[in-house]
Amino acid sequence: MEQMVNVFLFGKKYEVPASLTIMEAMEYAGYQLVRGCGCRNGFCGACATIYRIQGDRELKACLACSTQVQDNMYVATLPFFPLVKEIYDIERVKPTEQIMMQLYPEIYACVGCNACTKVCPQSLNVMQYIAYAQRGEYEKCAEESFDCVMCGICSSRCPAGISHPQVAMLARRLNGKYLAPHCDHLDVRLQEIREGKFEALIESLMGKPLDEIKELYNTREIEK
């Protein structure tokens, strides 16, 4: 028989197979996931989760879709964290240090505790990209934060109340709009999409079985 472990989901005890992820354990226990289930492969951010193992005082954070259950794990999910999202017109703002000071002044209250970096489930150097944002180095901030999935766990641990994912999003938008080199080949591809060049290909893919789609993906030609 498969090994079973005890997990506590939202305070209620369940016995589940030890091989499951937290997300799978929730479904096994009878929860219907209608929101916050994302891509199920560790790169979405919609299933931010906090947990503690019985007898251990340390509170840990993870993504439920890619973290295996442990015996006597106490779990609570954070499908949404209330980040501060300022409203701005990307056509009117400019990549100056002042725009970050105007929209997200709390980044200058960073105490350098590095809690944001330690808790990031993507292992990003969060405190570093905030430092880049403070100095108006938006290209570096955009690069350092590129893999952010906006789960909000970093912000949940920040004593200064910084909304790190939204700061990073602004930096990436400023970089893409004003600083990154223009991509002529992207303009060509967008025009091809508008003209419907790939509609037949997409319809063909949608009609294929999943195993065949996976094989096509794994053997695809990757541009240099």
CSV table of C-alpha atoms in Angstrom, one decimal:
chain,number,residue,atom,x,y,z
A,1,MET,CA,0.0,0.0,0.0
A,2,GLU,CA,1.1,3.6,-0.7
A,3,GLN,CA,2.6,5.4,2.3
A,4,MET,CA,0.2,7.8,3.9
A,5,VAL,CA,0.8,11.0,5.9
A,6,ASN,CA,-1.2,13.3,8.1
A,7,VAL,CA,-1.8,16.8,6.9
A,8,PHE,CA,-3.8,19.6,8.4
A,9,LEU,CA,-5.6,21.6,5.7
A,10,PHE,CA,-7.1,24.8,7.1
A,11,GLY,CA,-7.0,23.3,10.6
A,12,LYS,CA,-8.7,20.0,9.7
A,13,LYS,CA,-6.8,16.7,9.7
A,14,TYR,CA,-6.6,14.5,6.6
A,15,GLU,CA,-4.7,11.3,5.7
A,16,VAL,CA,-3.3,11.5,2.2
A,17,PRO,CA,-0.7,9.7,0.1
A,18,ALA,CA,2.8,10.9,0.8
A,19,SER,CA,3.6,11.2,-2.9
A,20,LEU,CA,1.1,14.1,-3.5
A,21,THR,CA,1.8,17.8,-3.8
A,22,ILE,CA,-0.1,20.1,-1.4
A,23,MET,CA,-2.5,21.0,-4.3
A,24,GLU,CA,-3.1,17.3,-5.1
A,25,ALA,CA,-3.6,16.6,-1.4
A,26,MET,CA,-6.3,19.3,-1.2
A,27,GLU,CA,-8.1,17.7,-4.1
A,28,TYR,CA,-7.6,14.2,-2.5
A,29,ALA,CA,-9.2,15.5,0.7
A,30,GLY,CA,-12.3,16.7,-1.3
A,31,TYR,CA,-11.6,20.4,-1.9
A,32,GLN,CA,-12.7,21.7,-5.3
A,33,LEU,CA,-10.1,24.1,-6.6
A,34,VAL,CA,-11.9,26.6,-8.7
A,35,ARG,CA,-9.5,29.5,-8.3
A,36,GLY,CA,-5.8,29.7,-7.5
A,37,CYS,CA,-4.7,26.5,-9.2
A,38,GLY,CA,-2.7,28.1,-12.0
A,39,CYS,CA,-0.5,26.0,-14.2
A,40,ARG,CA,0.2,23.3,-11.7
A,41,ASN,CA,3.9,23.2,-12.5
A,42,GLY,CA,5.6,25.7,-10.2
A,43,PHE,CA,5.6,28.8,-12.3
A,44,CYS,CA,2.4,30.6,-11.8
A,45,GLY,CA,2.2,32.1,-8.3
A,46,ALA,CA,-1.6,31.7,-7.8
A,47,CYS,CA,-1.2,29.0,-5.2
A,48,ALA,CA,1.0,30.7,-2.6
A,49,THR,CA,1.0,28.7,0.5
A,50,ILE,CA,2.3,28.9,4.1
A,51,TYR,CA,2.9,25.9,6.3
A,52,ARG,CA,4.5,24.7,9.4
A,53,ILE,CA,5.6,21.2,10.4
A,54,GLN,CA,4.4,20.0,13.8
A,55,GLY,CA,7.1,20.6,16.4
A,56,ASP,CA,8.9,23.1,14.3
A,57,ARG,CA,8.4,26.8,15.0
A,58,GLU,CA,9.6,28.0,11.6
A,59,LEU,CA,6.9,29.2,9.3
A,60,LYS,CA,7.7,28.3,5.7
A,61,ALA,CA,6.3,29.5,2.3
A,62,CYS,CA,6.0,27.6,-1.0
A,63,LEU,CA,3.8,27.1,-4.1
A,64,ALA,CA,1.2,24.3,-3.5
A,65,CYS,CA,1.5,22.9,-7.0
A,66,SER,CA,5.1,22.0,-6.7
A,67,THR,CA,5.7,21.2,-3.0
A,68,GLN,CA,5.3,17.6,-1.7
A,69,VAL,CA,3.3,17.0,1.5
A,70,GLN,CA,5.1,16.0,4.7
A,71,ASP,CA,3.8,14.2,7.7
A,72,ASN,CA,2.1,16.5,10.2
A,73,MET,CA,2.2,19.5,7.9
A,74,TYR,CA,-0.2,22.4,8.8
A,75,VAL,CA,-1.2,24.2,5.6
A,76,ALA,CA,-3.0,27.5,4.7
A,77,THR,CA,-3.1,28.9,1.2
A,78,LEU,CA,-2.8,32.6,0.1
A,79,PRO,CA,-4.6,32.6,-3.3
A,80,PHE,CA,-4.4,36.4,-3.2
A,81,PHE,CA,-2.2,38.9,-1.3
A,82,PRO,CA,-3.3,42.5,-1.2
A,83,LEU,CA,-0.4,44.2,-3.0
A,84,VAL,CA,-0.4,48.0,-3.5
A,85,LYS,CA,-1.0,48.5,-7.2
A,86,GLU,CA,-0.6,52.1,-8.3
A,87,ILE,CA,-2.4,53.4,-11.4
A,88,TYR,CA,-0.2,55.0,-14.1
A,89,ASP,CA,-0.2,55.5,-17.9
A,90,ILE,CA,2.9,53.7,-19.3
A,91,GLU,CA,2.7,56.1,-22.3
A,92,ARG,CA,3.2,59.1,-20.0
A,93,VAL,CA,5.6,57.9,-17.3
A,94,LYS,CA,9.3,58.0,-17.9
A,95,PRO,CA,12.2,55.8,-16.7
A,96,THR,CA,13.4,58.2,-14.1
A,97,GLU,CA,14.3,57.6,-10.4
A,98,GLN,CA,11.5,60.1,-9.5
A,99,ILE,CA,8.7,58.0,-11.0
A,100,MET,CA,9.5,55.1,-8.6
A,101,MET,CA,9.7,57.6,-5.7
A,102,GLN,CA,6.3,59.0,-6.7
A,103,LEU,CA,4.5,55.7,-7.2
A,104,TYR,CA,6.2,53.3,-4.7
A,105,PRO,CA,8.0,55.5,-2.1
A,106,GLU,CA,7.9,52.7,0.4
A,107,ILE,CA,10.8,51.0,-1.3
A,108,TYR,CA,13.1,53.6,0.3
A,109,ALA,CA,12.0,52.4,3.7
A,110,CYS,CA,13.6,49.0,3.1
A,111,VAL,CA,15.5,47.9,6.2
A,112,GLY,CA,17.7,45.4,4.4
A,113,CYS,CA,16.4,42.4,6.4
A,114,ASN,CA,16.4,40.2,3.3
A,115,ALA,CA,13.2,38.4,4.4
A,116,CYS,CA,11.8,38.9,0.9
A,117,THR,CA,14.6,37.0,-0.7
A,118,LYS,CA,14.6,34.2,1.8
A,119,VAL,CA,10.9,33.5,1.4
A,120,CYS,CA,10.7,33.7,-2.4
A,121,PRO,CA,9.6,30.3,-3.8
A,122,GLN,CA,11.4,31.1,-7.1
A,123,SER,CA,14.7,31.8,-5.2
A,124,LEU,CA,14.9,35.3,-6.7
A,125,ASN,CA,17.2,37.9,-5.1
A,126,VAL,CA,14.2,40.2,-4.3
A,127,MET,CA,16.1,42.6,-2.1
A,128,GLN,CA,18.6,43.2,-4.8
A,129,TYR,CA,16.0,44.1,-7.5
A,130,ILE,CA,14.4,46.5,-5.0
A,131,ALA,CA,17.8,48.1,-4.6
A,132,TYR,CA,18.1,48.5,-8.4
A,133,ALA,CA,14.6,50.1,-8.4
A,134,GLN,CA,15.7,52.5,-5.7
A,135,ARG,CA,18.6,53.7,-7.9
A,136,GLY,CA,16.5,53.9,-11.1
A,137,GLU,CA,18.5,51.0,-12.7
A,138,TYR,CA,15.4,49.6,-14.4
A,139,GLU,CA,17.2,47.3,-16.8
A,140,LYS,CA,18.9,45.5,-14.0
A,141,CYS,CA,15.7,45.4,-11.9
A,142,ALA,CA,13.8,43.9,-14.9
A,143,GLU,CA,16.4,41.2,-15.4
A,144,GLU,CA,16.7,40.3,-11.8
A,145,SER,CA,12.9,40.1,-11.3
A,146,PHE,CA,12.1,38.5,-14.7
A,147,ASP,CA,11.0,35.2,-13.2
A,148,CYS,CA,8.7,36.8,-10.6
A,149,VAL,CA,5.3,35.0,-10.5
A,150,MET,CA,3.7,37.7,-8.4
A,151,CYS,CA,2.6,35.4,-5.6
A,152,GLY,CA,3.0,38.1,-3.1
A,153,ILE,CA,4.8,36.0,-0.5
A,154,CYS,CA,7.7,38.4,-0.3
A,155,SER,CA,5.4,41.3,0.5
A,156,SER,CA,3.7,39.2,3.2
A,157,ARG,CA,7.0,39.1,5.1
A,158,CYS,CA,8.1,42.7,4.5
A,159,PRO,CA,8.2,45.0,7.6
A,160,ALA,CA,8.3,48.1,5.3
A,161,GLY,CA,5.1,47.1,3.5
A,162,ILE,CA,6.8,47.0,0.1
A,163,SER,CA,4.7,45.5,-2.8
A,164,HIS,CA,7.8,44.0,-4.5
A,165,PRO,CA,6.0,42.3,-7.4
A,166,GLN,CA,4.3,45.6,-8.5
A,167,VAL,CA,7.6,47.5,-8.2
A,168,ALA,CA,9.2,44.8,-10.4
A,169,MET,CA,6.3,45.0,-12.9
A,170,LEU,CA,6.7,48.7,-13.2
A,171,ALA,CA,10.5,48.3,-13.8
A,172,ARG,CA,9.9,45.7,-16.5
A,173,ARG,CA,7.3,47.9,-18.2
A,174,LEU,CA,9.6,50.9,-18.2
A,175,ASN,CA,12.4,48.7,-19.5
A,176,GLY,CA,10.3,47.2,-22.3
A,177,LYS,CA,8.8,50.5,-23.3
A,178,TYR,CA,11.8,52.9,-23.2
A,179,LEU,CA,15.1,51.1,-22.6
A,180,ALA,CA,15.2,47.7,-24.3
A,181,PRO,CA,16.3,47.6,-28.0
A,182,HIS,CA,13.4,47.6,-30.5
A,183,CYS,CA,12.7,44.2,-31.9
A,184,ASP,CA,11.9,44.4,-35.6
A,185,HIS,CA,11.2,40.6,-35.9
A,186,LEU,CA,8.5,41.0,-33.2
A,187,ASP,CA,6.7,43.6,-35.3
A,188,VAL,CA,6.7,41.1,-38.2
A,189,ARG,CA,5.4,38.3,-36.0
A,190,LEU,CA,2.6,40.4,-34.6
A,191,GLN,CA,1.5,41.4,-38.1
A,192,GLU,CA,1.5,37.7,-39.1
A,193,ILE,CA,-0.8,37.0,-36.1
A,194,ARG,CA,-3.1,39.8,-37.1
A,195,GLU,CA,-3.3,38.4,-40.6
A,196,GLY,CA,-4.3,34.9,-39.3
A,197,LYS,CA,-1.2,33.1,-40.5
A,198,PHE,CA,-1.2,30.7,-37.6
A,199,GLU,CA,-4.9,30.0,-37.2
A,200,ALA,CA,-4.8,26.7,-39.1
A,201,LEU,CA,-1.8,25.5,-37.2
A,202,ILE,CA,-3.4,26.3,-33.9
A,203,GLU,CA,-6.6,24.5,-34.9
A,204,SER,CA,-4.5,21.5,-35.9
A,205,LEU,CA,-2.7,21.4,-32.5
A,206,MET,CA,-6.0,21.7,-30.6
A,207,GLY,CA,-7.2,18.5,-32.4
A,208,LYS,CA,-4.2,16.4,-31.4
A,209,PRO,CA,-4.0,14.1,-28.4
A,210,LEU,CA,-2.1,15.4,-25.3
A,211,ASP,CA,0.7,12.8,-25.7
A,212,GLU,CA,1.4,13.9,-29.3
A,213,ILE,CA,1.4,17.6,-28.2
A,214,LYS,CA,3.9,16.8,-25.5
A,215,GLU,CA,6.2,15.0,-28.0
A,216,LEU,CA,6.0,17.9,-30.4
A,217,TYR,CA,6.9,20.3,-27.6
A,218,ASN,CA,9.8,18.2,-26.4
A,219,THR,CA,11.3,17.8,-29.9
A,220,ARG,CA,10.6,21.4,-31.1
A,221,GLU,CA,13.2,23.4,-32.8
A,222,ILE,CA,14.5,26.1,-30.5
A,223,GLU,CA,15.7,29.4,-32.0
A,224,LYS,CA,19.2,30.4,-31.1
